[in-house]
Short mmCIF file of C-alpha atoms and ligand atoms in Angstrom, two decimals:
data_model
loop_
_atom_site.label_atom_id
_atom_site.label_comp_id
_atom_site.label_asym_id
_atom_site.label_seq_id
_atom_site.Cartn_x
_atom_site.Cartn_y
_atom_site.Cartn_z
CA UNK A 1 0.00 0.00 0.00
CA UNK A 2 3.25 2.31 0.57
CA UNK A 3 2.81 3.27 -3.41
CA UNK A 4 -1.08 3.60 -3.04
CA UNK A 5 -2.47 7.24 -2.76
CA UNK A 6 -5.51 7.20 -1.17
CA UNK A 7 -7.71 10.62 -0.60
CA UNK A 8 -9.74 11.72 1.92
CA UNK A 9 -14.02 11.37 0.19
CA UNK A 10 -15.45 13.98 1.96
CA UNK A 11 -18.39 13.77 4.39
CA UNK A 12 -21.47 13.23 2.40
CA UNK A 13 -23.68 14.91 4.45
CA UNK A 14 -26.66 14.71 1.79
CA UNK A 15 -26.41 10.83 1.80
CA UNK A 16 -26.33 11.18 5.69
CA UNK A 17 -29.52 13.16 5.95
CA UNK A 18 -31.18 11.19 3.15
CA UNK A 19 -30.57 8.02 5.39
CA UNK A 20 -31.22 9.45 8.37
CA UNK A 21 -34.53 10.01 7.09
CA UNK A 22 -35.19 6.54 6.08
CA UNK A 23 -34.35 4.87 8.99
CA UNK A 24 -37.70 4.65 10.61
CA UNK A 25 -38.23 2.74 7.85
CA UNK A 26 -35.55 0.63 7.37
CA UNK A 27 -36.32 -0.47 11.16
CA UNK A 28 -39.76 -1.56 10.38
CA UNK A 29 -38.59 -3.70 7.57
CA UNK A 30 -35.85 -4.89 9.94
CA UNK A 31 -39.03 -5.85 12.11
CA UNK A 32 -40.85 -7.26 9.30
CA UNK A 33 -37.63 -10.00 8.96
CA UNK A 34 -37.20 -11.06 12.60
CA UNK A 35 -40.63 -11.53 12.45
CA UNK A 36 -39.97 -14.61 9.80
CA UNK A 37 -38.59 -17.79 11.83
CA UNK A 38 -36.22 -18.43 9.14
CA UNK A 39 -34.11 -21.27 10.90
CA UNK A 40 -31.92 -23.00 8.95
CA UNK A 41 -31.17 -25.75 11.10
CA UNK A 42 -32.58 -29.56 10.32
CA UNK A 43 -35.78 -29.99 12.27
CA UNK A 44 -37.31 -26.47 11.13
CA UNK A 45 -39.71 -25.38 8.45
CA UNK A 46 -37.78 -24.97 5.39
CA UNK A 47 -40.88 -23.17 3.99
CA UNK A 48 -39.82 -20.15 6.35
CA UNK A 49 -36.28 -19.83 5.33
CA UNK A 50 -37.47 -19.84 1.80
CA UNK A 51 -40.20 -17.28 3.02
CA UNK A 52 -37.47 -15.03 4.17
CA UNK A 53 -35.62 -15.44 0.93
CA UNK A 54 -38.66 -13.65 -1.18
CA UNK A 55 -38.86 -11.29 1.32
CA UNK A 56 -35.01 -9.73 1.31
CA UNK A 57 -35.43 -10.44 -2.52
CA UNK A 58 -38.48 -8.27 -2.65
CA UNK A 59 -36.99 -5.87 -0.31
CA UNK A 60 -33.52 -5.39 -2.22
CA UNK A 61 -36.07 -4.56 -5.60
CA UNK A 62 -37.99 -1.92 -3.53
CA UNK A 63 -34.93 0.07 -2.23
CA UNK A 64 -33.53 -0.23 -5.93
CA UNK A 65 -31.17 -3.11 -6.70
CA UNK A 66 -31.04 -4.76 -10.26
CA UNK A 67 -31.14 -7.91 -10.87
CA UNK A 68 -32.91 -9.49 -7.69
CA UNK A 69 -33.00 -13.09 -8.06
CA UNK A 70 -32.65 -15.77 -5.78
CA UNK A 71 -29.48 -18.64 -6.12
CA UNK A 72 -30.10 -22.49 -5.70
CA UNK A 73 -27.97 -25.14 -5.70
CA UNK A 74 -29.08 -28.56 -4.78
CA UNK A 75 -30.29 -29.36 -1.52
CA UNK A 76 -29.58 -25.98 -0.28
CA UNK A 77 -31.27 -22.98 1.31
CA UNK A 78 -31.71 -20.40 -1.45
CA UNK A 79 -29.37 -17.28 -1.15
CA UNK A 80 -30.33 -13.85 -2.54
CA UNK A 81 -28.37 -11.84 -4.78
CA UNK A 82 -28.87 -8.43 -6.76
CA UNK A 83 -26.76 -5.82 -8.09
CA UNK A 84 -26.32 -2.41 -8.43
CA UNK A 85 -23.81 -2.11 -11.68
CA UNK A 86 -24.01 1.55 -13.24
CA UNK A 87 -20.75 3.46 -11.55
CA UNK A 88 -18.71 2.88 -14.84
CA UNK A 89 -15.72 0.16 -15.06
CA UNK A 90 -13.17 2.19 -13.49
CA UNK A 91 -14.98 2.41 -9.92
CA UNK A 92 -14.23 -0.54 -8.14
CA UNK A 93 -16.61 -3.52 -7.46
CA UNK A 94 -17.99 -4.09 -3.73
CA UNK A 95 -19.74 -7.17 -2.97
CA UNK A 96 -21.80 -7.31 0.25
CA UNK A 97 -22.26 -10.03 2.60
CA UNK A 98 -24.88 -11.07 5.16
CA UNK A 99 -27.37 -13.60 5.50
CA UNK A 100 -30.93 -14.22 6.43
CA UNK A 101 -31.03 -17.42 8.15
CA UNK A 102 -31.16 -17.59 11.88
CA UNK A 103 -30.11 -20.02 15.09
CA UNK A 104 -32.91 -22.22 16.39
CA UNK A 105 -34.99 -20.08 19.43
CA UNK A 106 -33.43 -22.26 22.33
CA UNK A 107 -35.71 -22.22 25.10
CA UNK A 108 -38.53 -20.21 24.20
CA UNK A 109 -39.66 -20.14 28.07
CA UNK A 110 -36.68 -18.34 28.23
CA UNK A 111 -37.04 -15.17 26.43
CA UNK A 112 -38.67 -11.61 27.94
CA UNK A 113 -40.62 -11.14 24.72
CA UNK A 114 -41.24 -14.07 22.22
CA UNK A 115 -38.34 -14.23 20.12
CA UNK A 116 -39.69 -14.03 16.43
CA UNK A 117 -41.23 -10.79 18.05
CA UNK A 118 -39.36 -7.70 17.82
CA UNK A 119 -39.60 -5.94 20.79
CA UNK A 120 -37.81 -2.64 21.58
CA UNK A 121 -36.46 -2.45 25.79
CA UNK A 122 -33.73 0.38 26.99
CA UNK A 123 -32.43 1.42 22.79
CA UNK A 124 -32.00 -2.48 22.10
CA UNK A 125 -34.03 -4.84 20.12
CA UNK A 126 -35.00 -8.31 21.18
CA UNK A 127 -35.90 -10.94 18.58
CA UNK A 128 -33.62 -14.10 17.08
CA UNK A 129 -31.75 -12.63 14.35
CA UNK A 130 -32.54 -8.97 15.17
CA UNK A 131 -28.69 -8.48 15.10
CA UNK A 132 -27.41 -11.54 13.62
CA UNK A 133 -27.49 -11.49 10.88
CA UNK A 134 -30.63 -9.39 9.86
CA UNK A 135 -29.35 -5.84 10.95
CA UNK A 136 -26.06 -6.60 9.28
CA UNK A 137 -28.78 -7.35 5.53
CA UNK A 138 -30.23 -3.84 6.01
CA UNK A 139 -26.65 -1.77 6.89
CA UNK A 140 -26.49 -3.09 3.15
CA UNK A 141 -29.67 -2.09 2.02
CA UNK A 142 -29.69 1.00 4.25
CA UNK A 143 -26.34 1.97 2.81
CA UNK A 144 -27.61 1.93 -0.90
CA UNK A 145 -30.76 3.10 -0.28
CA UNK A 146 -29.40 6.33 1.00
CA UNK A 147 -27.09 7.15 -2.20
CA UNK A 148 -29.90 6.18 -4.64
CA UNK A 149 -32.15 8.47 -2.82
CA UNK A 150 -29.95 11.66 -2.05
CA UNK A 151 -27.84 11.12 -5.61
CA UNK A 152 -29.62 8.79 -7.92
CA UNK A 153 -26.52 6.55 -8.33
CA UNK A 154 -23.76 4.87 -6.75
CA UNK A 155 -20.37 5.81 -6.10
CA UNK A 156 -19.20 2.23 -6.69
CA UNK A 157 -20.63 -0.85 -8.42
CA UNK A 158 -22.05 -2.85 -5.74
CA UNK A 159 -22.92 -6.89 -5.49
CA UNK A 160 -24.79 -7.93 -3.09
CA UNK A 161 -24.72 -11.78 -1.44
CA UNK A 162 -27.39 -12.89 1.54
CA UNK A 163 -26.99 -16.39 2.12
CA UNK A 164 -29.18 -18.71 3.70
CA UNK A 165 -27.44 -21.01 5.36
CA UNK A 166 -24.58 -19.65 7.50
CA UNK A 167 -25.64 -20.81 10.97
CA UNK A 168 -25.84 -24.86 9.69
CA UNK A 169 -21.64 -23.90 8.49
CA UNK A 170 -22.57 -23.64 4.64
CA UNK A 171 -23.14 -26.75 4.45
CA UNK A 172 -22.88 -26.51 -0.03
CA UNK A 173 -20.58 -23.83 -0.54
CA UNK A 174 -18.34 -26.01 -2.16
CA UNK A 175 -21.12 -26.08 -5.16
CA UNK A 176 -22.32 -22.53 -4.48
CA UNK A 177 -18.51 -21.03 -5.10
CA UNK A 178 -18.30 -23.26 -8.17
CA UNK A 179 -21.44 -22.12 -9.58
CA UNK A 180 -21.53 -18.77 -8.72
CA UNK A 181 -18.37 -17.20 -8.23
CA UNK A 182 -17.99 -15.82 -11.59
CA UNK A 183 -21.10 -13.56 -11.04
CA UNK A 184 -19.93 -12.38 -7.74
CA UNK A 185 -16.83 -11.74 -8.57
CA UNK A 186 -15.57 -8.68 -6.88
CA UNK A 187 -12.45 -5.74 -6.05
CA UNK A 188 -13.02 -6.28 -2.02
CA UNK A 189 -15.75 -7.74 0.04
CA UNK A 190 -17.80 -6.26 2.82
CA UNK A 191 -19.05 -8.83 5.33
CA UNK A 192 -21.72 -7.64 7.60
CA UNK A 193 -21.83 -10.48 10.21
CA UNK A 194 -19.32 -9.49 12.51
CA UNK A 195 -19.35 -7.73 16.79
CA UNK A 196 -18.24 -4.46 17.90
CA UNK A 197 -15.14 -4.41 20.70
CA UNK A 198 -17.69 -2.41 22.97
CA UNK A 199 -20.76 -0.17 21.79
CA UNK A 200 -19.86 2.57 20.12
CA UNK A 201 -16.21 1.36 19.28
CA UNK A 202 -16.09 1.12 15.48
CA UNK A 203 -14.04 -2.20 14.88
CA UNK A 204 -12.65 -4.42 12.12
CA UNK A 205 -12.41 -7.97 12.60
CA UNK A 206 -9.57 -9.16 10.92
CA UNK A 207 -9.56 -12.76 12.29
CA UNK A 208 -12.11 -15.64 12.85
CA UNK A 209 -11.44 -19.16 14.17
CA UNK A 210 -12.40 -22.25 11.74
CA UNK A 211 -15.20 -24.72 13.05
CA UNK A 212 -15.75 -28.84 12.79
CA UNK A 213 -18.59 -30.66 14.24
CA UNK A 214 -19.33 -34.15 14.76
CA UNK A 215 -21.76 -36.78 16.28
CA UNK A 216 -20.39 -39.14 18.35
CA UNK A 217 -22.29 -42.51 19.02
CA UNK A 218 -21.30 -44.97 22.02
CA UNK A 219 -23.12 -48.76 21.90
CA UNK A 220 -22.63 -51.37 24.56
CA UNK A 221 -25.84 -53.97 24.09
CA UNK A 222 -28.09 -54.46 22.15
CA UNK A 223 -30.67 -53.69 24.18
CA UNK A 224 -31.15 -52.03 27.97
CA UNK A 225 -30.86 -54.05 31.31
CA UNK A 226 -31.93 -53.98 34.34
CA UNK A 227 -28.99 -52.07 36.61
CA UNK A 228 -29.01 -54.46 39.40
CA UNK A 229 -29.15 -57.75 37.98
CA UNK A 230 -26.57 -56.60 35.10
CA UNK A 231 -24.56 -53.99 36.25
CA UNK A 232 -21.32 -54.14 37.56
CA UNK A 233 -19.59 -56.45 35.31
CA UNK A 234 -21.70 -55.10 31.78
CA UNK A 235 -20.68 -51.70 30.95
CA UNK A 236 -23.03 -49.10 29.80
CA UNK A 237 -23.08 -46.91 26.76
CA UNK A 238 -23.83 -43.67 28.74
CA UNK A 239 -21.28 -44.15 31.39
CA UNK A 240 -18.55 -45.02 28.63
CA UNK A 241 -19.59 -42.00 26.53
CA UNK A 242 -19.46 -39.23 29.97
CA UNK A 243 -15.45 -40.89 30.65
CA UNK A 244 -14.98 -40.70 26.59
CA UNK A 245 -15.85 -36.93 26.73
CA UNK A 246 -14.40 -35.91 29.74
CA UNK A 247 -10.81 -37.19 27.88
CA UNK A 248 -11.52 -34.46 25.41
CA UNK A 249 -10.15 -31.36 27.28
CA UNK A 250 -7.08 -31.28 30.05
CA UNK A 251 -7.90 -30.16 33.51
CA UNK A 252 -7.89 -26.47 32.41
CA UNK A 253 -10.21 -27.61 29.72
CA UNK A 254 -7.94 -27.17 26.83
CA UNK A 255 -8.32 -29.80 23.81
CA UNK A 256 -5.76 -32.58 24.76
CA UNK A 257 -6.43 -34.86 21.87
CA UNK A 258 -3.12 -35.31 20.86
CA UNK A 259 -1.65 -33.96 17.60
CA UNK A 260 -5.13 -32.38 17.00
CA UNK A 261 -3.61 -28.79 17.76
CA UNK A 262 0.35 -30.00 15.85
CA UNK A 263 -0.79 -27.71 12.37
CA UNK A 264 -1.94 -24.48 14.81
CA UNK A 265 0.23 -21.50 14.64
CA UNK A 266 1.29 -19.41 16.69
CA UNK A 267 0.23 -15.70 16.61
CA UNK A 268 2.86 -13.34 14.69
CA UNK A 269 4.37 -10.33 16.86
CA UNK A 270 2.12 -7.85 14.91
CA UNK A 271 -1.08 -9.93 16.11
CA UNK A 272 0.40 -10.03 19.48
CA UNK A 273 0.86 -6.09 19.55
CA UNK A 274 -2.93 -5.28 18.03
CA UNK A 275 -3.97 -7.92 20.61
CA UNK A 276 -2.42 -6.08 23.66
CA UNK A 277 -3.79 -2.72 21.97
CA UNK A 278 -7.20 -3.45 23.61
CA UNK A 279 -8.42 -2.19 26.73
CA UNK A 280 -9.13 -5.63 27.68
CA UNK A 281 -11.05 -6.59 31.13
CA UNK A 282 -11.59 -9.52 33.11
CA UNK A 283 -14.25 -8.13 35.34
CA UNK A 284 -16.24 -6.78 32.27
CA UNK A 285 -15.48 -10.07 30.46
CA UNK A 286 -16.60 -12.09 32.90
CA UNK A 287 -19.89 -10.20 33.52
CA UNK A 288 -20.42 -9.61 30.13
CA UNK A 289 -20.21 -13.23 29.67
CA UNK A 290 -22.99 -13.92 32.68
CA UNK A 291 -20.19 -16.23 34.62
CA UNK A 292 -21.23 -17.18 37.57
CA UNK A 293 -19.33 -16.16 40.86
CA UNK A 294 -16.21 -18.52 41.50
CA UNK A 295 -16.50 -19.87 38.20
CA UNK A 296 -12.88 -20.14 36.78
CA UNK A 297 -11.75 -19.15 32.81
CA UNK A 298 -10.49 -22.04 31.20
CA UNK A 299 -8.04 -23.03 28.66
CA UNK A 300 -4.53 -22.69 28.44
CA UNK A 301 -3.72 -20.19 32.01
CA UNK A 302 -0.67 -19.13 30.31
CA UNK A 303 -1.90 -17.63 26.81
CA UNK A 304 -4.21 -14.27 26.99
CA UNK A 305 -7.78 -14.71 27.30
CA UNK A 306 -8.36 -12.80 23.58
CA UNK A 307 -5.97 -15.61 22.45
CA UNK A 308 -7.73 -18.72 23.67
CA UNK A 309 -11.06 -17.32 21.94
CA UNK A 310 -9.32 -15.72 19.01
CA UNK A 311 -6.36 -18.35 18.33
CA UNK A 312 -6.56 -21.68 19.82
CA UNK A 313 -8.74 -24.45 19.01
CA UNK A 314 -11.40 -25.36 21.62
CA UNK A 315 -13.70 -28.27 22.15
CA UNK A 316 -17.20 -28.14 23.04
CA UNK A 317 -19.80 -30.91 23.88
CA UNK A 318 -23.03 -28.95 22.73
CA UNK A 319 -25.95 -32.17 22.86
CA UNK A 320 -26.77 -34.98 24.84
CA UNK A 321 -28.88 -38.09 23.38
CA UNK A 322 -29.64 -39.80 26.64
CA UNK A 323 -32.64 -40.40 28.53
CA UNK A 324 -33.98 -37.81 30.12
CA UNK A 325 -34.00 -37.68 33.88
CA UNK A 326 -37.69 -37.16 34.26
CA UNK A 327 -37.77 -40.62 32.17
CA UNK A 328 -34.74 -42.11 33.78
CA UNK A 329 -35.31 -45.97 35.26
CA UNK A 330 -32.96 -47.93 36.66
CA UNK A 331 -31.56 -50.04 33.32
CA UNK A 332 -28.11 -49.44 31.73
CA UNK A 333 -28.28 -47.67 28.81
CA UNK A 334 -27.08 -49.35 25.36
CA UNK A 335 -26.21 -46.57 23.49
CA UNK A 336 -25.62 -42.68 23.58
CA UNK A 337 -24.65 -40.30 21.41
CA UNK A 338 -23.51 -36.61 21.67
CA UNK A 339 -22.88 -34.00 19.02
CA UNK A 340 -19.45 -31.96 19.04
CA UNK A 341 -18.37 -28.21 18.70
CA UNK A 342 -14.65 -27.98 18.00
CA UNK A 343 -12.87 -24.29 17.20
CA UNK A 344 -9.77 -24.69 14.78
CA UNK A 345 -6.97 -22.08 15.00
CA UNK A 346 -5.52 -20.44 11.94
CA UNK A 347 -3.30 -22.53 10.49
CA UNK A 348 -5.38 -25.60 11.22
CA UNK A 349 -6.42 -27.92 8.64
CA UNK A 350 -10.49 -28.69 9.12
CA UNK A 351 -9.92 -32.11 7.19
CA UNK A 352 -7.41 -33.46 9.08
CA UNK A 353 -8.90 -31.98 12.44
CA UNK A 354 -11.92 -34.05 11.63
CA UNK A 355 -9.70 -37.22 10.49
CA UNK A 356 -7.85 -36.90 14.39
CA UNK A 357 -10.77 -36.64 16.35
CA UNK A 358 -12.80 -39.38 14.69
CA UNK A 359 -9.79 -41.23 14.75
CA UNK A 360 -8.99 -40.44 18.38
CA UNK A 361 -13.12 -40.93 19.24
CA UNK A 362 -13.10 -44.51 17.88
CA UNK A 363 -9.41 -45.59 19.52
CA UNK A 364 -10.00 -43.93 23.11
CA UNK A 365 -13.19 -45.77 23.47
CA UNK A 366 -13.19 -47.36 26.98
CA UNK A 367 -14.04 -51.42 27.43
CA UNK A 368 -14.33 -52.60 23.64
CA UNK A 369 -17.31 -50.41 23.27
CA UNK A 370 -18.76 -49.71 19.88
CA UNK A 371 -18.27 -46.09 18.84
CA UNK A 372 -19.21 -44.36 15.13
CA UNK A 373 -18.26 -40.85 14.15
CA UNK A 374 -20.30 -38.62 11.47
CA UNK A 375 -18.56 -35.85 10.54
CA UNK A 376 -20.50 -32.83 9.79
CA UNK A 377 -19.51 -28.73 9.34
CA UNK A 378 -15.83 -28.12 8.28
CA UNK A 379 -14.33 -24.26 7.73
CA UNK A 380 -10.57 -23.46 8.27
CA UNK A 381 -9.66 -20.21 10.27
CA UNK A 382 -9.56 -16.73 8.17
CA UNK A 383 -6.60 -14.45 8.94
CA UNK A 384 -6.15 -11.08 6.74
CA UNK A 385 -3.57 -8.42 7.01
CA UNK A 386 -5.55 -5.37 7.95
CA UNK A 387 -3.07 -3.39 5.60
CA UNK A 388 -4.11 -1.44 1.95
CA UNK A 389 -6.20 0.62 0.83
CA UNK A 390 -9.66 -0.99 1.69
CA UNK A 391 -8.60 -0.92 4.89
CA UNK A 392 -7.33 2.54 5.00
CA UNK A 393 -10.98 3.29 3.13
CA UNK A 394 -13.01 1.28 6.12
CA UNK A 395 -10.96 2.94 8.66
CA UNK A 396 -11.82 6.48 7.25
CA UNK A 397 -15.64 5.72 7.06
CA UNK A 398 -15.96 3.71 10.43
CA UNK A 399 -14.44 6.56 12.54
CA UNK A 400 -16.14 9.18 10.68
CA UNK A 401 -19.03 7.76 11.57
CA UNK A 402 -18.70 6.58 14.88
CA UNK A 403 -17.03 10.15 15.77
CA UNK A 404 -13.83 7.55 17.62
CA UNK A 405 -10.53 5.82 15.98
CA UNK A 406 -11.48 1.87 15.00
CA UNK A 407 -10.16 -0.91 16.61
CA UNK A 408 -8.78 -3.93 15.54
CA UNK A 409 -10.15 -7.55 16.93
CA UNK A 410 -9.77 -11.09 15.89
CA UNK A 411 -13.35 -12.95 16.80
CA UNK A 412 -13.65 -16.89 17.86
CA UNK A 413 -16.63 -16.92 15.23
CA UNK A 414 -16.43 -18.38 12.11
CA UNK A 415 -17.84 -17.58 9.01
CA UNK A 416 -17.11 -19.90 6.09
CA UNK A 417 -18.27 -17.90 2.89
CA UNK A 418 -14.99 -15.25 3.70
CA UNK A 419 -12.30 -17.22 2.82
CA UNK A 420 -12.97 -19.26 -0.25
CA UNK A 421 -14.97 -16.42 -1.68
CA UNK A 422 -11.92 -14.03 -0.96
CA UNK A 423 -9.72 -16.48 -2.63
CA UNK A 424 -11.64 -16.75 -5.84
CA UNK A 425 -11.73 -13.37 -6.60
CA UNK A 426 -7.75 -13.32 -6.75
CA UNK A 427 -7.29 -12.34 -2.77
CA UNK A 428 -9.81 -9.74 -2.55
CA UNK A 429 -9.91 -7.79 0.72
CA UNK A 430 -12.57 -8.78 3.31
CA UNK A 431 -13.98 -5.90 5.56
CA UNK A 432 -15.65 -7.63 8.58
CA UNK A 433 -17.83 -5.33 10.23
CA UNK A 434 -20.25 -5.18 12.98
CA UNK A 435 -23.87 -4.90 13.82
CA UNK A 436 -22.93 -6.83 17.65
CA UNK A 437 -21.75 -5.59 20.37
CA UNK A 438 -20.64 -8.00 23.74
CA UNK A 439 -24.21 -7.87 25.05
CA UNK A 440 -25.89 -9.09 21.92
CA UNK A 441 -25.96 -12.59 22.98
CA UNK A 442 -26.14 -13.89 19.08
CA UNK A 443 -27.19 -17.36 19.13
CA UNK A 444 -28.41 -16.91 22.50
CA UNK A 445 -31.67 -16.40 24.89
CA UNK A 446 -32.18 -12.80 24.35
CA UNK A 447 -30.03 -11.87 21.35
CA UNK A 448 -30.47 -8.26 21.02
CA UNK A 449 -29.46 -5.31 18.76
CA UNK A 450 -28.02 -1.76 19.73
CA UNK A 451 -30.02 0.42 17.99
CA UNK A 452 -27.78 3.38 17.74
CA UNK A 453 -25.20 1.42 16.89
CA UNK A 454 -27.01 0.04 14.16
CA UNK A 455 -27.57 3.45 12.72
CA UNK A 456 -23.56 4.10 13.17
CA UNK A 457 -22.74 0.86 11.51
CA UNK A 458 -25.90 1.80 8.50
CA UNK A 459 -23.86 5.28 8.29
CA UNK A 460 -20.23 3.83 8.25
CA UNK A 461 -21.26 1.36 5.09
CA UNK A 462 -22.80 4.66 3.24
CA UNK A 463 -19.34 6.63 3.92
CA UNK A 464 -17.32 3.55 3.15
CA UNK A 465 -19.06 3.32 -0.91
CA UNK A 466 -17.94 6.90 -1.28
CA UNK A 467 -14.12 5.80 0.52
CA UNK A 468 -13.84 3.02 -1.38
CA UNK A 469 -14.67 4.91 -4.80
CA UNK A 470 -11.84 7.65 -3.78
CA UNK A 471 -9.59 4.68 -3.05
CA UNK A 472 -6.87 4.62 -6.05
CA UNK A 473 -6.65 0.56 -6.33
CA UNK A 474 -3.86 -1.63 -7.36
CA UNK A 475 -6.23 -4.14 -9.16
CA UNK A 476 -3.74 -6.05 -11.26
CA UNK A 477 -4.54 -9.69 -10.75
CA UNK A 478 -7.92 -9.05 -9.78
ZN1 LIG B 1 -24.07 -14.40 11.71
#
């Protein structure tokens, strides 16, 4: 970038007002989406998430994208794309990223207000996807929306990707990158999906851990016993999966299945510096994370805190298949099964992460029992150099926006589209930006959206079109 002149765009203050005054708006169609349970997950209407295709499809035609058309490939949850091509071929290309499909509810006892029901409390609002990811789909259309209606055009040629199926790990993006990735093709990404450090903190993520899950099934007998007359010398599938599980993680709770971390790096000095940049907390950490008094951080004691979530792999047993207690009786179970969460670092291989622990499942069993692995989600780590022009462009728009200088912050998220996507179009710069904040609770009971924030992050993405078009861009290769 030392040989890159960049300029300063200044302020649009038109496009501001112009989106200013939309934003009433723009938050009732925000509504209008949480209000669709599009939940991607297995077990879930699939007639919902396709519901909530038409309506971001139909919504992206009303604020004044071209092209709106939804993208299949087989088996999959449609994903929505339109365009906006008309700045002329020497403004760059911008494609931006969110998607539309949600997290299952969790307990819906749980929740203050129902949680396909947006419900404003104290500037935040409730609802399952209200922040993740369907605030991050209208920054986009927000963004837009306020240069076609204060100018008429665009100061950049924009693509626009929401995909349907980012909380099940893109599951076919293997076929959707083959099929697509010619049409999407673009000079630097913008990926909506992303957290704030703290609210009010513009912030570029720059790093995301990689992901693998797995079911794990235990079998003893072929069918259950009565735990007096039996037990004791026949061993039981639920017992044998619990001591199987607990071998996952050391005493501090760190993975300990051996060799699985061997292809991890290590973080370089320049991710170590922007790393002890932050105005990290414990306190706030901890509260912000609802731990319970006495209840110790785990993971290796000697690396940072930001490092075990940002840059070490991490295993996590997220399902049970057991009896219940309330129908518990006194027989030994013959078989269990439990599904696994495991975090990859950069530099870790997803393959042969998922090749270890299946390996390592079906070898540690104890007693001769009967184990079978099914390997599901795989997405390696995605690590950019927060250096260049598109950078320099976001950093310009975020703190112009946000009225404060932007931080820098890996997340232990992981979003699979960024990387091969990035890679296809010749190494294209990914922007990951916010909508979250460390109280959103994505995924969670409660998830929630900062609503001021959400206008900052609407009014950053308008400034960054107009940053990104003053950008001069090396593009050769591109
Ligand atoms: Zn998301």
């Amino acid at each position: 970038m030392t040989d890159t002149t960049s300029f300063l765009a200044p302020t649009p203050h038109d496009v501001r007002d112009a989106l200013t005054a939309r934003m009433p708006e723009h938050r009732a169609d925000l509504e209008a989406l949480v209000r669709i349970p599009s939940v991607s997950a297995a077990g879930f209407d699939p007639a919902e998430v396709r519901g909530a295709a038409g309506a971001v499809r139909d919504l992206l035609a009303a604020r004044g994208f071209d092209h709106t058309r939804l993208l299949d490939v087989e088996g999959s949850h449609p994903a929505v794309a339109a365009d906006h091509l008309r700045a002329g071929r020497d403004a760059p290309t911008v494609l931006l990223y969110a998607h539309y499909d949600v997290q299952p509810p969790g307990d819906r006892a749980g929740w203050t207000s129902p949680a396909f029901s947006p419900t404003e409390r104290d500037g935040r609002l409730y609802g399952r996807g209200a922040a993740d990811d369907k605030a991050g789909i209208m920054v986009h259309v927000a963004a837009v929306d306020a240069w076609l209606a204060s100018r008429g055009h665009l100061p950049v040629n924009v693509k626009v990707l929401i995909e349907g199926e980012e909380e099940t790990g893109s599951a076919h993006l293997g076929q959707f990158l083959e099929a697509y990735a010619e049409e999407l093709r673009a000079d630097v990404i913008v990926v909506t999906d992303s957290t704030n450090w703290k609210v009010g903190v513009p912030t570029l993520s720059y790093l995301l851990r990689g992901l693998i899950d797995c079911v794990v099934e235990v079998r003893s007998l072929d069918h259950a016993l009565h735990s007096g007359m039996y037990g004791g010398p026949v061993p039981d599938a639920l017992t044998g999966l619990v001591k199987l599980l607990a071998e996952l993680t050391d005493g501090h709770g760190a993975v300990a299945v051996p060799g699985f971390s061997d292809d991890a790096r290590p973080p370089t000095p320049a991710e170590r510096e922007r790393l002890a940049a932050l105005d990290f907390d414990e306190q706030a950490f901890r509260g912000e994370a609802g731990m319970l008094p006495g209840v110790e951080l785990t993971g290796d004691p000697d690396a940072h805190v930001l490092e075990r979530i940002w840059m070490r792999p991490t295993a996590t047993i997220i399902g049970i298949d057991a009896p219940s207690v309330a129908e518990a009786s006194n027989t030994l179970v013959p078989a269990a099964r439990a599904k696994l969460s495991l975090r990859l670092a950069p530099g870790q291989d997803p393959q042969r992460a998922q090749q270890v622990l299946a390996l390592w499942l079906r070898e540690h069993a104890h007693w001769g029992l009967h184990v079978d692995v099914f390997p599901g989600a795989s997405a390696g780590a995605f690590v950019a150099d927060p250096q260049g022009p598109a950078f320099e462009a976001a950093e310009r728009a975020l703190s112009a926006a946000f009225g404060k200088p932007v931080v820098y912050q890996g997340v232990g998220g992981s979003i699979p589209f960024i990387e091969p996507f990035s890679e296809a179009f010749g190494g294209a710069p990914a922007l990951l930006t916010g909508v979250e904040d460390p109280d959103t609770r994505a995924h969670g009971i409660d998830e929630s959206l900062h609503l001021d924030d959400w206008y900052r992050a609407c009014l950053a993405e308008a400034y960054l079109l107009a940053e990104l078009a003053a950008t001069r861009w090396e593009r050769e290769g591109r």
